[in-house]
Coordinates of C-alpha atoms in Angstrom, one line a residue:
M93 CA 0.0 0.0 0.0
R94 CA 1.2 3.5 -0.8
I95 CA 0.1 6.4 1.3
A96 CA 0.8 10.1 0.7
L97 CA 1.2 12.6 3.4
A98 CA 0.2 15.9 1.7
G99 CA 1.3 18.6 4.1
L100 CA 2.6 18.7 7.6
A101 CA 0.9 21.8 8.8
T102 CA 0.0 20.6 12.2
S103 CA 1.4 18.0 14.7
H104 CA -1.2 15.4 13.6
P105 CA 0.5 13.9 10.5
Y106 CA 3.7 13.3 12.5
T107 CA 1.6 11.1 14.9
D108 CA -0.3 9.6 12.0
A109 CA 2.9 8.4 10.3
R110 CA 3.9 6.3 13.3
T111 CA 0.9 4.0 12.6
L112 CA 1.0 4.3 8.8
A113 CA 4.7 3.4 8.6
R114 CA 3.8 -0.1 10.0
H115 CA 1.4 -0.8 7.1
A116 CA 2.4 1.2 4.0
E117 CA 5.1 2.9 1.9
L118 CA 5.0 6.6 2.6
V119 CA 5.6 9.6 0.4
V120 CA 5.5 13.1 1.9
W121 CA 5.2 16.7 0.6
E122 CA 5.6 19.8 2.8
P123 CA 6.8 23.2 1.6
D124 CA 8.2 24.2 5.0
Q125 CA 11.7 22.8 5.0
E126 CA 12.0 22.8 8.8
R127 CA 8.8 20.8 9.2
L128 CA 9.9 18.4 6.5
R129 CA 13.3 17.9 8.1
R130 CA 11.7 17.0 11.4
F131 CA 9.5 14.4 9.7
T132 CA 12.4 12.8 7.7
D133 CA 14.6 12.7 10.8
E134 CA 11.9 10.4 12.3
H135 CA 11.2 8.5 9.1
P136 CA 14.4 8.5 7.1
G137 CA 13.1 6.0 4.6
V138 CA 10.2 8.1 3.4
K139 CA 10.1 9.3 -0.2
V140 CA 9.9 13.1 -0.6
A141 CA 8.0 14.9 -3.3
G142 CA 8.6 18.4 -4.5
S143 CA 5.0 19.5 -4.8
L144 CA 1.4 18.5 -4.2
E145 CA 1.1 17.6 -7.8
D146 CA 4.2 15.4 -7.6
V147 CA 3.0 13.6 -4.5
L148 CA -0.3 12.7 -6.2
A149 CA 1.3 11.9 -9.6
G150 CA 2.2 8.3 -9.0
R151 CA 0.1 5.4 -7.7
V152 CA -1.4 6.4 -4.3
D153 CA -3.9 4.4 -2.3
G154 CA -4.7 7.0 0.2
V155 CA -3.9 10.6 1.1
V156 CA -3.6 12.2 4.5
L157 CA -4.2 15.9 3.8
T158 CA -2.9 18.4 6.4
V159 CA -2.5 21.9 5.0
P160 CA -3.5 25.3 6.4
N161 CA -7.3 25.7 6.4
P162 CA -7.5 28.4 3.7
T163 CA -5.8 26.1 1.2
V164 CA -7.8 22.9 2.1
P165 CA -10.5 23.3 -0.6
E166 CA -8.0 23.7 -3.5
A167 CA -5.8 20.9 -2.2
L168 CA -8.7 18.5 -1.6
A169 CA -10.0 19.2 -5.1
K170 CA -6.7 17.9 -6.5
V171 CA -6.8 14.8 -4.2
L172 CA -10.4 14.1 -5.3
E173 CA -9.3 13.9 -8.9
T174 CA -7.2 10.9 -8.1
G175 CA -10.1 8.9 -6.7
A176 CA -7.9 7.8 -3.7
A177 CA -9.2 7.6 -0.2
C178 CA -8.5 10.8 1.7
F179 CA -8.3 11.7 5.4
V180 CA -8.5 15.5 6.0
N181 CA -7.0 16.3 9.4
K182 CA -9.4 18.4 11.4
P183 CA -10.9 20.8 10.9
A184 CA -11.7 20.6 7.2
A185 CA -13.1 24.1 7.4
A186 CA -12.7 27.0 9.8
S187 CA -14.7 29.8 8.1
R188 CA -18.0 30.2 6.1
V189 CA -16.1 30.8 2.9
Q190 CA -14.0 27.7 3.4
L191 CA -17.1 25.6 4.1
E192 CA -18.9 27.0 1.0
Q193 CA -15.8 26.1 -1.1
L194 CA -16.0 22.5 0.3
D195 CA -19.7 22.3 -0.6
A196 CA -18.8 22.9 -4.2
L197 CA -16.5 19.8 -4.4
P198 CA -17.6 16.3 -5.5
I199 CA -16.8 14.7 -2.1
H200 CA -17.1 10.9 -2.4
D201 CA -17.8 8.2 0.2
R202 CA -14.1 7.6 0.8
V203 CA -13.4 11.0 2.3
L204 CA -13.0 11.2 6.0
S205 CA -12.5 14.3 8.3
S206 CA -12.9 13.8 12.0
S207 CA -11.6 14.5 15.4
V208 CA -9.5 11.5 16.4
L209 CA -11.5 11.3 19.6
R210 CA -14.4 9.6 17.7
F211 CA -12.1 6.6 17.4
A212 CA -10.8 6.7 21.0
P213 CA -11.3 3.3 22.7
A214 CA -13.2 4.7 25.6
F215 CA -15.6 6.3 23.3
T216 CA -16.1 3.4 20.9
N217 CA -16.6 1.0 23.8
A218 CA -19.3 3.3 25.2
L219 CA -21.0 3.3 21.9
A220 CA -20.9 -0.5 21.7
D221 CA -22.4 -0.6 25.2
G222 CA -25.4 1.4 24.1
I223 CA -24.8 4.9 25.5
R224 CA -26.0 6.4 22.1
R225 CA -29.4 8.0 21.9
P226 CA -32.1 5.3 21.1
G227 CA -32.7 5.3 17.4
G228 CA -29.3 6.8 16.5
E229 CA -27.4 5.3 13.6
D230 CA -25.1 2.5 14.8
R231 CA -21.8 2.5 13.0
T232 CA -19.8 1.1 15.9
Q233 CA -18.5 -1.9 13.8
D234 CA -17.2 0.5 11.2
V235 CA -15.4 2.5 13.9
R236 CA -14.1 -0.4 16.0
G237 CA -13.1 -2.8 13.2
E238 CA -13.4 -6.6 13.4
A239 CA -11.7 -6.8 16.9
G240 CA -12.8 -5.0 20.0
I241 CA -10.6 -2.2 21.2
A242 CA -9.6 -1.7 24.9
G243 CA -7.7 1.4 26.1
A244 CA -7.5 4.4 28.3
G245 CA -10.6 6.1 29.6
A246 CA -13.7 5.0 31.2
V247 CA -17.5 5.3 31.5
R248 CA -18.4 6.7 34.9
G249 CA -21.8 6.8 36.6
G250 CA -24.6 4.4 35.7
G251 CA -22.2 1.6 35.0
P252 CA -23.5 -1.2 32.7
A253 CA -27.2 -0.7 33.6
A254 CA -28.9 -1.1 30.2
A255 CA -32.2 0.1 31.6
G256 CA -30.7 3.5 32.4
R257 CA -29.2 3.8 29.0
A258 CA -32.5 3.0 27.3
G259 CA -34.1 6.1 28.9
E260 CA -34.9 9.4 27.2
V261 CA -31.8 11.7 26.8
L262 CA -32.5 15.1 28.3
A263 CA -29.2 16.9 27.6
V264 CA -25.6 16.2 26.8
R265 CA -22.3 18.0 27.5
A266 CA -18.8 17.7 26.2
T267 CA -15.8 19.2 28.0
V268 CA -12.5 19.7 26.1
R269 CA -9.3 20.3 28.1
H270 CA -6.4 21.1 25.8
D271 CA -3.9 23.8 26.5
V272 CA -3.4 26.4 23.7
G273 CA -0.4 28.1 25.2
L274 CA 1.8 27.1 22.3
W275 CA 0.0 29.7 20.2
A276 CA 0.7 32.5 22.7
D277 CA 4.2 32.9 21.3
G278 CA 3.1 32.9 17.7
Y279 CA 3.6 29.3 16.8
N280 CA 1.3 28.3 13.8
A281 CA -0.3 31.8 13.9
W282 CA -2.7 30.8 11.2
Q283 CA -4.4 28.3 13.5
D284 CA -5.0 31.0 16.1
T285 CA -6.3 33.5 13.6
P286 CA -10.1 33.3 13.5
G287 CA -10.5 33.9 9.7
E288 CA -7.8 31.4 8.8
G289 CA -7.6 28.4 11.2
G290 CA -10.6 29.4 13.4
G291 CA -8.7 29.8 16.7
T292 CA -9.5 27.9 19.9
M293 CA -13.3 27.9 19.3
V294 CA -12.9 25.9 16.1
T295 CA -9.7 23.9 16.5
M296 CA -10.4 22.7 20.0
G297 CA -14.2 23.0 19.9
I298 CA -14.5 20.5 17.1
H299 CA -13.4 17.7 19.6
G300 CA -16.5 18.3 21.7
V301 CA -19.0 18.8 18.8
E302 CA -17.6 15.7 17.1
L303 CA -18.3 13.5 20.1
L304 CA -21.8 14.9 20.6
V305 CA -22.8 14.5 17.0
A306 CA -21.5 10.9 17.0
L307 CA -23.8 10.3 20.0
M308 CA -26.8 12.3 19.0
G309 CA -26.8 12.6 15.2
P310 CA -26.3 15.4 12.7
E311 CA -29.7 17.1 13.0
V312 CA -28.3 19.8 15.2
E313 CA -27.9 23.6 15.2
L314 CA -25.8 26.1 17.2
V315 CA -28.0 28.4 19.3
G316 CA -25.2 30.4 21.1
A317 CA -21.5 30.7 21.6
A318 CA -19.1 32.9 23.6
G319 CA -15.3 33.0 24.0
A320 CA -12.8 34.9 26.2
R321 CA -9.1 35.3 26.9
R322 CA -8.7 34.4 30.5
H323 CA -5.0 33.7 30.7
Y324 CA -3.1 33.9 27.3
A325 CA -3.5 37.6 26.6
S326 CA -1.4 37.5 23.4
L327 CA -3.7 35.1 21.5
R328 CA -5.5 36.2 18.4
S329 CA -8.5 34.1 19.4
E330 CA -9.7 32.9 22.8
D331 CA -8.5 30.4 25.4
T332 CA -11.9 29.5 26.8
G333 CA -15.2 29.1 25.1
V334 CA -18.7 27.6 25.3
M335 CA -21.2 26.5 22.7
A336 CA -25.0 25.9 23.1
L337 CA -26.5 23.3 20.8
R338 CA -30.0 22.0 20.1
W339 CA -31.1 18.9 18.2
D340 CA -34.2 18.7 16.1
D341 CA -36.0 16.7 18.8
G342 CA -35.3 19.3 21.5
V343 CA -32.3 17.7 23.2
T344 CA -29.9 20.5 24.3
G345 CA -26.1 20.2 24.4
T346 CA -23.2 22.2 25.7
V347 CA -19.5 22.2 24.6
E348 CA -17.1 23.6 27.1
I349 CA -13.6 24.5 25.8
L350 CA -10.8 24.9 28.3
G351 CA -7.6 26.0 26.5
V352 CA -5.8 26.7 29.8
S353 CA -5.2 23.3 31.3
E354 CA -2.3 21.5 32.9
S355 CA -3.4 18.2 31.4
E356 CA -5.2 17.0 28.3
S357 CA -8.6 15.1 28.7
Y358 CA -12.0 15.0 27.2
A359 CA -15.4 14.1 28.7
V360 CA -18.9 13.5 27.4
T361 CA -21.8 13.5 29.9
V362 CA -25.3 12.2 29.0
H363 CA -28.2 13.2 31.3
R364 CA -31.3 11.1 31.5
R365 CA -34.2 11.3 33.9
D366 CA -32.9 8.4 36.1
S367 CA -29.1 8.5 35.4
T368 CA -26.1 10.5 34.4
E369 CA -23.2 8.9 32.6
T370 CA -19.8 10.4 31.7
I371 CA -17.3 9.0 29.2
V372 CA -13.8 10.1 30.0
I373 CA -11.1 10.0 27.3
E374 CA -7.5 10.3 28.3
G375 CA -4.2 9.4 26.7
G376 CA -3.0 7.1 29.5
G377 CA 0.2 5.3 28.9
D378 CA -0.3 5.2 25.1
P379 CA -1.8 8.5 23.9
V380 CA -1.6 7.4 20.2
R381 CA -4.1 4.6 21.0
G382 CA -5.9 6.2 24.0
L383 CA -6.8 9.4 22.2
G384 CA -7.9 7.7 19.0
Y385 CA -5.0 8.5 16.6
E386 CA -4.4 4.8 16.0
G387 CA -8.0 4.0 15.5
T388 CA -8.4 6.9 13.1
I389 CA -5.6 5.6 10.9
E390 CA -6.9 2.1 11.0
A391 CA -10.2 3.3 9.7
F392 CA -8.4 5.3 7.0
L393 CA -6.4 2.3 5.9
A394 CA -9.6 0.3 5.5
M395 CA -10.8 3.1 3.3
A396 CA -7.5 2.9 1.3
G397 CA -8.4 -0.7 0.8
G398 CA -11.8 0.2 -0.7
A399 CA -14.1 0.6 2.3
P400 CA -16.3 3.7 2.7
S401 CA -15.7 6.3 5.3
P402 CA -17.0 5.2 8.7
V403 CA -18.2 8.8 9.2
P404 CA -20.8 10.0 6.7
W405 CA -19.9 13.3 5.2
R406 CA -23.3 14.7 6.2
E407 CA -22.2 14.3 9.8
T408 CA -18.9 16.0 9.1
R409 CA -20.8 18.8 7.3
A410 CA -23.1 19.3 10.3
I411 CA -20.1 19.4 12.7
L412 CA -18.3 22.0 10.4
D413 CA -21.5 24.1 10.3
V414 CA -21.7 24.2 14.1
I415 CA -18.1 25.2 14.6
V416 CA -18.1 27.8 11.8
S417 CA -21.3 29.3 13.2
A418 CA -19.7 29.4 16.7
R419 CA -16.7 31.2 15.2
E420 CA -19.0 33.8 13.7
R421 CA -21.0 34.3 17.0
A422 CA -18.2 34.2 19.5

């Protein structure tokens, strides 16, 4: 199998490559020579291409696309012409203009863009145990693969009581703890710029929105958002934020974004009349597995082999609309 890493604009493709290298021949393109050097130091056997066109010119079974958000639509259009499976590292769009440009593309069923947390073992195990809203689309097998996955994280409260899980969902909440202090000194300034990479509201908020849409479905709208700089005064965006969501059946949701945090963790809470359950996602001793990086790449490799994306694009489109709307309102 031959996989192209098109762009190294964030830290994610460096992590992705650790799993990919065990399964495929890699070819990489990145215009920033320092980023490229860091990558080739870790993967000295990788083939290097001089341009995006070059990296796509030969046989390629799949493409991991990681370029700055303003250039995603143009780059993705070129990838789509190859017909190869494509994983677009999150977020695929960070502004209304970018989202409208994506809407104009012929996105097929082997395009995946997702927070890696959707594939975290703690989350996929909770889906398999039935924490999803009754009647929600069950794609657990697509996410988990043929073998069950065990890893960091836990479901707290309510335990395995199926009766509690079968009850009506009243409200849901996602809490994202991921420090954004790296941006305070100007690193990857485009990510922290609201009109380019979306800032904290988009880049970190997508983790919470992704998990809630995976649980509750894509029939959701944003009804409010706010952000603030509480600690990192030099940021272009915010370091804390909140979103209010509502699904078409009236269920409400909240996404809390804490960009000032000494540790990285994520939690989803489901409130029912008779119970409250919380899924906690942490890196544990193996963050690549515990946070879902490995599971995401396993799903992508299945796509490179011909399988459809385990996340329907309509779900991704709904998630992108929520975070773009939050960026506009915050």
